[in-house]
Amino acid sequence: MLEQFYPGEYLDSAYEIDYEKLAGEGYRGVIFDIDNTLVPHGAPADERAVRLFGRLKSLGYQCCLLSNNQLARVEMFNRDVQVHFIENAHKPSVKNYRRAMELMGTDETTTIFVGDQIFTDIYGANRAGIRTILVKPIHPKEEIQIVLKRYLEKIVLFFYKRRKKT
């Protein structure tokens, strides 16, 4: 039952993913959550984010930001990275994961999703059939509703890690 929430991989950071290896495996699109995946909640794109998106573009990736935040927040982050984006995405609804793939010209077999939350990011991408990478949150400061979900995520991650050992 919990498997629907399990990520394909669980890594420390979006900045430590081997995107070159994934490109070699045929992946051509990356959908990213923004807050606490790429930058602390509410922060603009920093130098590290700008470098990451430059690197991804040089590797031939299409990228799309998929955020439950409103337009002003997503546009502010995207100002310096200039990729596709969908705001107010209603994750974990599958609709906008599919729309992101349409924008990038990719499909389920050539797309990766990277995010920091199990019950929105990972669950939605899993339902859309996309390979998922869960990353640890960048910053401990989060909105109260997210803090509460983190307790439930710990349960899911406990069983995920136990299964990975077998």
Coordinates of N, CA, C and O in Angstrom, one line a residue:
M1 N 0.8 -1.2 0.0 CA 0.0 0.0 0.0 C 0.9 1.3 0.0 O 0.6 2.2 -0.7
L2 N 1.9 1.3 0.8 CA 2.8 2.4 0.8 C 3.6 2.6 -0.4 O 4.2 3.7 -0.7
E3 N 3.8 1.6 -1.2 CA 4.6 1.6 -2.4 C 4.3 2.7 -3.4 O 5.2 3.3 -4.0
Q4 N 3.0 3.1 -3.4 CA 2.7 4.2 -4.3 C 3.3 5.6 -3.9 O 3.4 6.5 -4.8
F5 N 3.8 5.6 -2.7 CA 4.5 6.8 -2.2 C 6.0 6.7 -2.3 O 6.7 7.7 -2.0
Y6 N 6.6 5.5 -2.6 CA 8.0 5.3 -2.6 C 8.6 6.0 -3.9 O 8.2 5.9 -5.0
P7 N 9.7 6.7 -3.6 CA 10.5 7.3 -4.7 C 11.3 6.2 -5.5 O 11.6 5.2 -4.9
G8 N 11.6 6.5 -6.7 CA 12.6 5.6 -7.4 C 13.9 5.6 -6.7 O 14.6 4.6 -6.6
E9 N 14.3 6.8 -6.3 CA 15.6 7.0 -5.6 C 15.4 8.1 -4.6 O 14.5 8.9 -4.7
Y10 N 16.3 8.0 -3.5 CA 16.2 9.0 -2.5 C 17.6 9.5 -2.3 O 18.5 8.7 -1.9
L11 N 17.9 10.8 -2.6 CA 19.2 11.3 -2.6 C 19.3 12.6 -1.7 O 18.2 13.1 -1.3
D12 N 20.5 13.0 -1.4 CA 20.6 14.1 -0.5 C 20.2 15.5 -1.1 O 19.7 16.3 -0.5
S13 N 20.4 15.6 -2.4 CA 20.2 16.9 -3.1 C 20.0 16.8 -4.6 O 20.6 15.9 -5.2
A14 N 19.2 17.7 -5.1 CA 19.0 17.8 -6.5 C 20.3 18.2 -7.2 O 20.5 17.9 -8.4
Y15 N 21.3 18.7 -6.5 CA 22.5 19.2 -7.0 C 23.6 18.0 -7.1 O 24.6 18.2 -7.6
E16 N 23.2 16.9 -6.5 CA 24.1 15.7 -6.5 C 23.7 14.6 -7.5 O 24.4 13.6 -7.6
I17 N 22.6 14.8 -8.2 CA 22.1 13.9 -9.2 C 23.1 13.8 -10.4 O 23.6 14.8 -10.8
D18 N 23.3 12.6 -10.8 CA 24.2 12.4 -12.0 C 23.4 12.5 -13.3 O 23.0 11.6 -13.9
Y19 N 23.2 13.8 -13.7 CA 22.4 14.1 -14.8 C 23.0 13.6 -16.1 O 22.3 13.2 -17.1
E20 N 24.4 13.5 -16.2 CA 25.1 13.0 -17.3 C 24.7 11.5 -17.5 O 24.5 11.1 -18.6
K21 N 24.7 10.8 -16.4 CA 24.4 9.4 -16.5 C 23.0 9.2 -17.0 O 22.7 8.3 -17.8
L22 N 22.1 10.0 -16.4 CA 20.7 9.9 -16.8 C 20.5 10.2 -18.3 O 19.7 9.6 -19.0
A23 N 21.2 11.2 -18.8 CA 21.1 11.5 -20.2 C 21.6 10.3 -21.1 O 21.0 10.0 -22.1
G24 N 22.6 9.7 -20.6 CA 23.1 8.5 -21.3 C 22.1 7.3 -21.3 O 22.2 6.5 -22.2
E25 N 21.2 7.4 -20.3 CA 20.2 6.3 -20.2 C 18.9 6.7 -21.1 O 18.0 6.0 -21.1
G26 N 19.0 7.9 -21.7 CA 17.9 8.3 -22.6 C 17.0 9.4 -22.0 O 16.0 9.7 -22.7
Y27 N 17.2 9.8 -20.8 CA 16.3 10.9 -20.3 C 16.6 12.2 -20.9 O 17.8 12.6 -21.1
R28 N 15.5 12.9 -21.3 CA 15.6 14.2 -22.0 C 14.9 15.3 -21.3 O 15.0 16.5 -21.7
G29 N 14.1 15.0 -20.3 CA 13.4 16.1 -19.6 C 13.4 15.9 -18.1 O 13.4 14.8 -17.6
V30 N 13.5 17.0 -17.4 CA 13.5 17.0 -15.9 C 12.4 18.0 -15.4 O 12.4 19.2 -15.8
I31 N 11.5 17.5 -14.6 CA 10.5 18.3 -14.0 C 11.0 18.5 -12.5 O 11.3 17.5 -11.8
F32 N 11.0 19.7 -12.1 CA 11.5 20.1 -10.8 C 10.4 20.7 -9.9 O 9.7 21.6 -10.5
D33 N 10.3 20.4 -8.7 CA 9.6 21.2 -7.7 C 10.6 22.3 -7.4 O 11.8 22.2 -7.7
I34 N 10.2 23.4 -6.8 CA 11.1 24.5 -6.5 C 11.5 24.6 -5.1 O 12.6 24.4 -4.7
D35 N 10.5 24.9 -4.2 CA 10.8 25.2 -2.8 C 11.2 24.0 -2.0 O 10.6 23.0 -2.0
N36 N 12.4 24.2 -1.4 CA 13.1 23.2 -0.6 C 13.6 22.0 -1.4 O 14.1 21.1 -0.9
T37 N 13.4 22.1 -2.7 CA 14.1 21.2 -3.7 C 15.3 21.8 -4.3 O 16.4 21.2 -4.3
L38 N 15.1 23.0 -4.8 CA 16.2 23.8 -5.5 C 16.7 24.9 -4.6 O 17.9 25.3 -4.7
V39 N 15.9 25.6 -3.9 CA 16.2 26.7 -3.0 C 15.3 26.7 -1.8 O 14.3 26.0 -1.8
P40 N 15.7 27.4 -0.7 CA 14.8 27.5 0.5 C 13.5 28.1 0.1 O 13.4 28.8 -0.9
H41 N 12.5 27.8 0.8 CA 11.1 28.2 0.5 C 11.1 29.7 0.3 O 11.5 30.5 1.1
G42 N 10.5 30.1 -0.9 CA 10.4 31.5 -1.2 C 11.6 32.2 -1.8 O 11.5 33.4 -2.2
A43 N 12.7 31.6 -1.9 CA 13.9 32.2 -2.3 C 14.0 32.3 -3.9 O 13.5 31.4 -4.5
P44 N 14.7 33.3 -4.4 CA 14.9 33.3 -5.8 C 16.0 32.3 -6.2 O 16.6 31.7 -5.4
A45 N 16.1 32.1 -7.5 CA 17.2 31.2 -8.0 C 18.5 31.8 -7.6 O 18.8 32.9 -7.8
D46 N 19.3 30.9 -7.0 CA 20.7 31.4 -6.6 C 21.7 30.9 -7.6 O 21.3 30.3 -8.6
E47 N 22.9 31.2 -7.4 CA 24.0 30.9 -8.4 C 24.0 29.4 -8.6 O 24.2 28.9 -9.8
R48 N 23.8 28.6 -7.6 CA 23.9 27.1 -7.8 C 22.8 26.6 -8.7 O 23.0 25.8 -9.5
A49 N 21.6 27.2 -8.5 CA 20.4 26.8 -9.4 C 20.7 27.3 -10.8 O 20.4 26.5 -11.8
V50 N 21.2 28.5 -11.0 CA 21.5 29.0 -12.3 C 22.5 28.1 -13.0 O 22.3 27.7 -14.2
R51 N 23.5 27.7 -12.3 CA 24.6 26.8 -12.9 C 24.0 25.4 -13.2 O 24.3 24.9 -14.3
L52 N 23.1 24.9 -12.3 CA 22.5 23.6 -12.6 C 21.7 23.7 -13.9 O 21.8 22.8 -14.8
F53 N 20.8 24.7 -14.1 CA 20.0 24.8 -15.3 C 20.8 25.0 -16.5 O 20.5 24.5 -17.6
G54 N 21.9 25.7 -16.4 CA 22.9 25.9 -17.5 C 23.5 24.6 -17.9 O 23.6 24.2 -19.1
R55 N 23.9 23.8 -16.9 CA 24.4 22.5 -17.2 C 23.4 21.6 -17.8 O 23.7 20.9 -18.8
L56 N 22.2 21.6 -17.3 CA 21.2 20.7 -17.9 C 20.9 21.1 -19.3 O 20.8 20.2 -20.2
K57 N 20.8 22.3 -19.6 CA 20.6 22.8 -21.0 C 21.7 22.4 -21.9 O 21.5 21.9 -23.0
S58 N 23.0 22.5 -21.4 CA 24.1 22.1 -22.2 C 24.1 20.6 -22.5 O 24.7 20.1 -23.5
L59 N 23.5 19.8 -21.6 CA 23.3 18.3 -21.8 C 22.2 18.0 -22.8 O 22.0 16.8 -23.1
G60 N 21.4 19.0 -23.2 CA 20.3 18.8 -24.0 C 19.0 18.5 -23.4 O 18.0 18.1 -24.0
Y61 N 18.9 18.7 -22.1 CA 17.7 18.5 -21.3 C 16.7 19.7 -21.6 O 17.1 20.8 -21.7
Q62 N 15.4 19.3 -21.6 CA 14.3 20.3 -21.4 C 14.0 20.2 -20.0 O 14.0 19.2 -19.3
C63 N 13.6 21.4 -19.4 CA 13.2 21.4 -18.0 C 11.9 22.1 -17.8 O 11.6 23.0 -18.6
C64 N 11.2 21.7 -16.7 CA 10.0 22.4 -16.4 C 9.8 22.5 -14.9 O 10.1 21.5 -14.2
L65 N 9.5 23.6 -14.4 CA 9.2 23.8 -12.9 C 7.7 23.5 -12.7 O 6.9 24.0 -13.5
L66 N 7.4 22.7 -11.8 CA 6.0 22.3 -11.5 C 5.8 22.6 -10.0 O 6.3 22.0 -9.1
S67 N 5.0 23.7 -9.8 CA 4.9 24.2 -8.4 C 3.4 24.4 -8.1 O 2.6 24.9 -8.9
N68 N 3.1 24.1 -6.8 CA 1.8 24.5 -6.3 C 1.7 25.9 -5.9 O 0.6 26.4 -5.5
N69 N 2.8 26.7 -6.0 CA 2.8 28.1 -5.7 C 2.1 28.9 -6.8 O 1.9 28.4 -7.9
Q70 N 1.8 30.1 -6.5 CA 1.2 31.0 -7.4 C 2.2 31.6 -8.4 O 3.4 31.5 -8.3
L71 N 1.6 32.2 -9.5 CA 2.4 32.8 -10.6 C 3.6 33.7 -10.2 O 4.7 33.5 -10.7
A72 N 3.4 34.6 -9.3 CA 4.4 35.6 -8.9 C 5.6 34.8 -8.3 O 6.8 35.2 -8.7
R73 N 5.4 33.8 -7.5 CA 6.5 33.1 -6.9 C 7.3 32.3 -8.0 O 8.5 32.3 -8.0
V74 N 6.6 31.6 -8.8 CA 7.3 30.8 -9.8 C 8.0 31.7 -10.9 O 9.1 31.4 -11.2
E75 N 7.4 32.8 -11.3 CA 8.0 33.7 -12.2 C 9.3 34.3 -11.6 O 10.3 34.4 -12.3
M76 N 9.3 34.6 -10.3 CA 10.4 35.1 -9.6 C 11.6 34.2 -9.7 O 12.7 34.5 -10.0
F77 N 11.3 32.9 -9.4 CA 12.4 31.9 -9.4 C 12.9 31.7 -10.9 O 14.1 31.6 -11.1
N78 N 12.0 31.7 -11.8 CA 12.3 31.4 -13.2 C 13.0 32.5 -13.9 O 13.6 32.3 -15.0
R79 N 13.0 33.7 -13.4 CA 13.6 34.8 -14.0 C 15.0 34.6 -14.5 O 15.5 35.0 -15.5
D80 N 15.8 33.9 -13.6 CA 17.2 33.7 -13.9 C 17.5 32.3 -14.5 O 18.7 32.1 -14.9
V81 N 16.5 31.4 -14.6 CA 16.8 30.1 -15.1 C 16.2 29.8 -16.5 O 16.6 29.0 -17.3
Q82 N 15.1 30.5 -16.7 CA 14.4 30.5 -18.0 C 14.1 29.2 -18.6 O 14.7 28.7 -19.6
V83 N 13.2 28.5 -17.9 CA 12.7 27.2 -18.4 C 11.2 27.2 -18.4 O 10.5 28.2 -18.0
H84 N 10.6 26.1 -18.9 CA 9.1 26.0 -18.8 C 8.7 26.0 -17.4 O 9.4 25.5 -16.5
F85 N 7.4 26.4 -17.1 CA 6.9 26.3 -15.8 C 5.4 26.2 -15.8 O 4.7 26.7 -16.7
I86 N 4.9 25.6 -14.7 CA 3.5 25.5 -14.5 C 3.3 25.9 -13.0 O 3.8 25.2 -12.1
E87 N 2.6 26.9 -12.8 CA 2.2 27.3 -11.4 C 0.9 26.8 -11.0 O 0.1 26.3 -11.8
N88 N 0.6 26.8 -9.7 CA -0.7 26.4 -9.2 C -1.1 25.0 -9.8 O -2.1 24.8 -10.2
A89 N -0.1 24.1 -9.7 CA -0.2 22.8 -10.4 C -1.1 21.8 -9.7 O -1.4 20.8 -10.4
H90 N -1.5 22.0 -8.5 CA -2.4 21.1 -7.8 C -1.8 19.7 -7.7 O -2.5 18.7 -7.8
K91 N -0.5 19.6 -7.4 CA 0.1 18.3 -7.2 C -0.6 17.8 -5.9 O -0.8 18.5 -5.0
P92 N -0.9 16.5 -5.9 CA -0.4 15.4 -6.7 C -1.3 15.1 -8.0 O -1.2 14.0 -8.5
S93 N -2.2 16.0 -8.4 CA -3.0 15.7 -9.6 C -2.0 15.4 -10.7 O -1.0 16.1 -10.9
V94 N -2.4 14.4 -11.5 CA -1.5 14.0 -12.6 C -1.5 14.9 -13.8 O -0.6 15.0 -14.6
K95 N -2.6 15.7 -14.0 CA -2.8 16.5 -15.1 C -1.6 17.4 -15.5 O -1.2 17.4 -16.7
N96 N -1.0 18.1 -14.5 CA 0.0 19.0 -14.9 C 1.4 18.3 -15.0 O 2.3 18.9 -15.6
Y97 N 1.6 17.1 -14.5 CA 2.8 16.4 -14.8 C 2.8 16.0 -16.3 O 3.8 16.2 -17.0
R98 N 1.6 15.7 -16.8 CA 1.4 15.4 -18.2 C 1.6 16.6 -19.1 O 2.3 16.6 -20.1
R99 N 1.1 17.7 -18.6 CA 1.2 19.0 -19.3 C 2.7 19.4 -19.4 O 3.2 19.9 -20.4
A100 N 3.4 19.2 -18.3 CA 4.9 19.5 -18.3 C 5.6 18.7 -19.3 O 6.5 19.2 -20.0
M101 N 5.3 17.4 -19.5 CA 5.9 16.6 -20.5 C 5.6 17.1 -21.9 O 6.4 17.1 -22.8
E102 N 4.3 17.5 -22.1 CA 4.0 18.1 -23.4 C 4.8 19.3 -23.7 O 5.3 19.5 -24.8
L103 N 5.0 20.2 -22.7 CA 5.8 21.4 -22.9 C 7.2 21.1 -23.3 O 7.8 21.8 -24.0
M104 N 7.7 20.0 -22.7 CA 9.1 19.7 -22.9 C 9.3 18.8 -24.1 O 10.5 18.5 -24.5
G105 N 8.2 18.2 -24.6 CA 8.4 17.3 -25.8 C 8.9 15.9 -25.3 O 9.6 15.3 -26.1
T106 N 8.6 15.5 -24.1 CA 9.1 14.2 -23.6 C 7.8 13.4 -23.2 O 6.7 13.8 -23.3
D107 N 8.1 12.2 -22.8 CA 7.1 11.3 -22.3 C 7.5 10.6 -21.0 O 8.6 10.9 -20.5
E108 N 6.7 9.7 -20.5 CA 7.0 9.0 -19.3 C 8.4 8.3 -19.3 O 9.0 8.1 -18.2
T109 N 8.8 7.8 -20.4 CA 10.0 7.0 -20.5 C 11.3 7.9 -20.6 O 12.4 7.4 -20.5
T110 N 11.1 9.2 -20.9 CA 12.3 10.1 -21.0 C 12.3 11.3 -20.0 O 13.0 12.2 -20.2
T111 N 11.4 11.1 -19.0 CA 11.3 12.2 -18.0 C 11.6 11.8 -16.6 O 11.2 10.7 -16.2
I112 N 12.2 12.7 -15.9 CA 12.5 12.4 -14.5 C 11.8 13.5 -13.7 O 11.8 14.7 -14.1
F113 N 11.3 13.2 -12.5 CA 10.8 14.2 -11.6 C 11.7 14.3 -10.4 O 12.0 13.3 -9.8
V114 N 12.0 15.5 -9.9 CA 12.8 15.7 -8.7 C 12.0 16.6 -7.8 O 11.7 17.7 -8.1
G115 N 11.8 16.1 -6.5 CA 11.1 16.9 -5.6 C 11.4 16.5 -4.1 O 12.1 15.5 -3.9
D116 N 11.0 17.3 -3.2 CA 11.3 17.0 -1.8 C 10.1 16.5 -0.9 O 10.3 16.2 0.2
Q117 N 8.9 16.4 -1.5 CA 7.8 16.0 -0.7 C 7.2 14.7 -1.3 O 6.9 14.6 -2.5
I118 N 6.9 13.8 -0.4 CA 6.4 12.5 -0.8 C 4.9 12.6 -1.3 O 4.5 12.0 -2.3
F119 N 4.1 13.2 -0.5 CA 2.6 13.1 -0.7 C 2.1 14.1 -1.8 O 1.0 13.9 -2.2
T120 N 3.0 15.0 -2.3 CA 2.6 15.8 -3.4 C 3.5 15.4 -4.6 O 3.0 14.8 -5.6
D121 N 4.7 15.8 -4.5 CA 5.7 15.6 -5.6 C 5.8 14.1 -6.1 O 5.5 13.8 -7.3
I122 N 6.2 13.3 -5.2 CA 6.5 11.9 -5.6 C 5.3 11.1 -5.9 O 5.2 10.4 -6.9
Y123 N 4.2 11.2 -5.1 CA 3.0 10.5 -5.3 C 2.4 10.9 -6.7 O 2.0 10.0 -7.5
G124 N 2.4 12.2 -7.0 CA 1.8 12.6 -8.3 C 2.6 12.1 -9.5 O 2.1 11.6 -10.5
A125 N 4.0 12.2 -9.4 CA 4.8 11.7 -10.5 C 4.7 10.2 -10.6 O 4.7 9.7 -11.8
N126 N 4.7 9.5 -9.5 CA 4.5 8.0 -9.6 C 3.2 7.7 -10.3 O 3.1 6.8 -11.2
R127 N 2.1 8.4 -10.0 CA 0.8 8.2 -10.7 C 0.9 8.5 -12.1 O 0.2 7.9 -12.9
A128 N 1.7 9.5 -12.5 CA 1.9 9.8 -13.9 C 2.8 8.9 -14.7 O 3.0 9.0 -15.9
G129 N 3.5 8.0 -13.9 CA 4.4 7.0 -14.6 C 5.8 7.5 -14.8 O 6.5 7.0 -15.6
I130 N 6.2 8.6 -14.1 CA 7.5 9.2 -14.3 C 8.5 8.7 -13.3 O 8.1 8.5 -12.1
R131 N 9.7 8.5 -13.7 CA 10.8 8.1 -12.7 C 10.9 9.2 -11.7 O 11.0 10.4 -12.1
T132 N 11.0 8.9 -10.4 CA 11.1 9.9 -9.4 C 12.4 9.8 -8.6 O 12.9 8.8 -8.3
I133 N 12.8 11.0 -8.2 CA 14.0 11.2 -7.3 C 13.5 12.1 -6.2 O 13.2 13.3 -6.4
L134 N 13.5 11.6 -5.0 CA 13.1 12.4 -3.8 C 14.5 12.9 -3.2 O 15.4 12.1 -3.1
V135 N 14.5 14.2 -2.9 CA 15.7 14.8 -2.3 C 15.3 15.3 -0.9 O 14.2 15.6 -0.7
K136 N 16.3 15.4 -0.1 CA 16.1 15.9 1.3 C 15.8 17.4 1.2 O 16.4 18.1 0.3
P137 N 14.9 17.9 2.0 CA 14.6 19.4 2.0 C 15.9 20.2 2.3 O 16.7 19.8 3.1
I138 N 16.0 21.3 1.5 CA 17.2 22.2 1.7 C 17.3 22.9 3.0 O 18.3 23.1 3.6
H139 N 16.1 23.3 3.5 CA 16.1 24.1 4.7 C 15.0 23.6 5.6 O 13.9 23.3 5.2
P140 N 15.2 23.7 6.9 CA 14.3 23.2 7.9 C 13.0 24.0 8.1 O 12.0 23.6 8.5
K141 N 13.1 25.3 7.7 CA 11.9 26.2 7.9 C 10.9 25.9 6.8 O 11.2 26.1 5.6
E142 N 9.7 25.5 7.3 CA 8.6 25.2 6.3 C 7.3 25.6 6.9 O 7.2 25.9 8.1
E143 N 6.3 25.7 6.0 CA 5.0 26.1 6.4 C 4.4 24.9 7.3 O 4.8 23.8 7.1
I144 N 3.5 25.3 8.2 CA 3.0 24.3 9.2 C 2.4 23.1 8.6 O 2.6 22.0 9.0
Q145 N 1.6 23.2 7.5 CA 1.0 22.0 6.8 C 2.1 21.1 6.3 O 1.9 19.9 6.3
I146 N 3.2 21.6 5.9 CA 4.3 20.8 5.4 C 5.0 20.1 6.6 O 5.3 18.9 6.5
V147 N 5.2 20.8 7.7 CA 5.8 20.3 8.9 C 5.0 19.0 9.3 O 5.6 18.0 9.7
L148 N 3.7 19.2 9.3 CA 2.9 18.0 9.8 C 3.0 16.8 8.8 O 3.1 15.7 9.2
K149 N 3.1 17.1 7.5 CA 3.2 16.0 6.5 C 4.6 15.3 6.7 O 4.7 14.1 6.4
R150 N 5.6 16.1 7.1 CA 6.9 15.5 7.3 C 6.9 14.3 8.3 O 7.7 13.4 8.1
Y151 N 6.1 14.4 9.3 CA 6.0 13.3 10.3 C 5.5 12.0 9.6 O 6.0 10.9 9.8
L152 N 4.5 12.2 8.7 CA 4.0 11.0 8.0 C 5.0 10.5 7.0 O 5.1 9.3 6.8
E153 N 5.7 11.4 6.4 CA 6.8 11.0 5.4 C 7.8 10.2 6.1 O 8.3 9.2 5.5
K154 N 8.1 10.4 7.3 CA 9.1 9.6 8.1 C 8.7 8.2 8.1 O 9.5 7.3 8.1
I155 N 7.4 7.9 8.3 CA 6.9 6.6 8.3 C 7.1 5.9 7.0 O 7.6 4.8 6.9
V156 N 6.7 6.6 5.9 CA 6.9 6.1 4.6 C 8.3 5.8 4.3 O 8.7 4.7 3.8
L157 N 9.2 6.7 4.7 CA 10.6 6.5 4.4 C 11.2 5.4 5.2 O 12.1 4.7 4.8
F158 N 10.7 5.1 6.4 CA 11.2 4.0 7.2 C 10.9 2.7 6.5 O 11.8 1.9 6.3
F159 N 9.7 2.5 5.9 CA 9.4 1.3 5.2 C 10.1 1.2 3.9 O 10.5 0.2 3.4
Y160 N 10.3 2.4 3.2 CA 11.0 2.4 1.9 C 12.4 2.0 2.1 O 12.9 1.1 1.4
K161 N 13.1 2.5 3.1 CA 14.5 2.1 3.4 C 14.6 0.7 3.8 O 15.6 0.0 3.4
R162 N 13.7 0.2 4.6 CA 13.7 -1.2 5.0 C 13.5 -2.1 3.8 O 14.2 -3.1 3.6
R163 N 12.7 -1.7 2.8 CA 12.5 -2.5 1.6 C 13.8 -2.5 0.8 O 14.1 -3.5 0.1
K164 N 14.4 -1.4 0.7 CA 15.6 -1.2 -0.1 C 16.8 -2.1 0.4 O 17.6 -2.5 -0.4
K165 N 16.8 -2.4 1.7 CA 17.8 -3.3 2.2 C 17.6 -4.7 1.8 O 18.6 -5.5 1.8
T166 N 16.4 -5.2 1.5 CA 16.2 -6.6 1.2 C 16.4 -6.9 -0.2 O 16.5 -6.1 -1.1

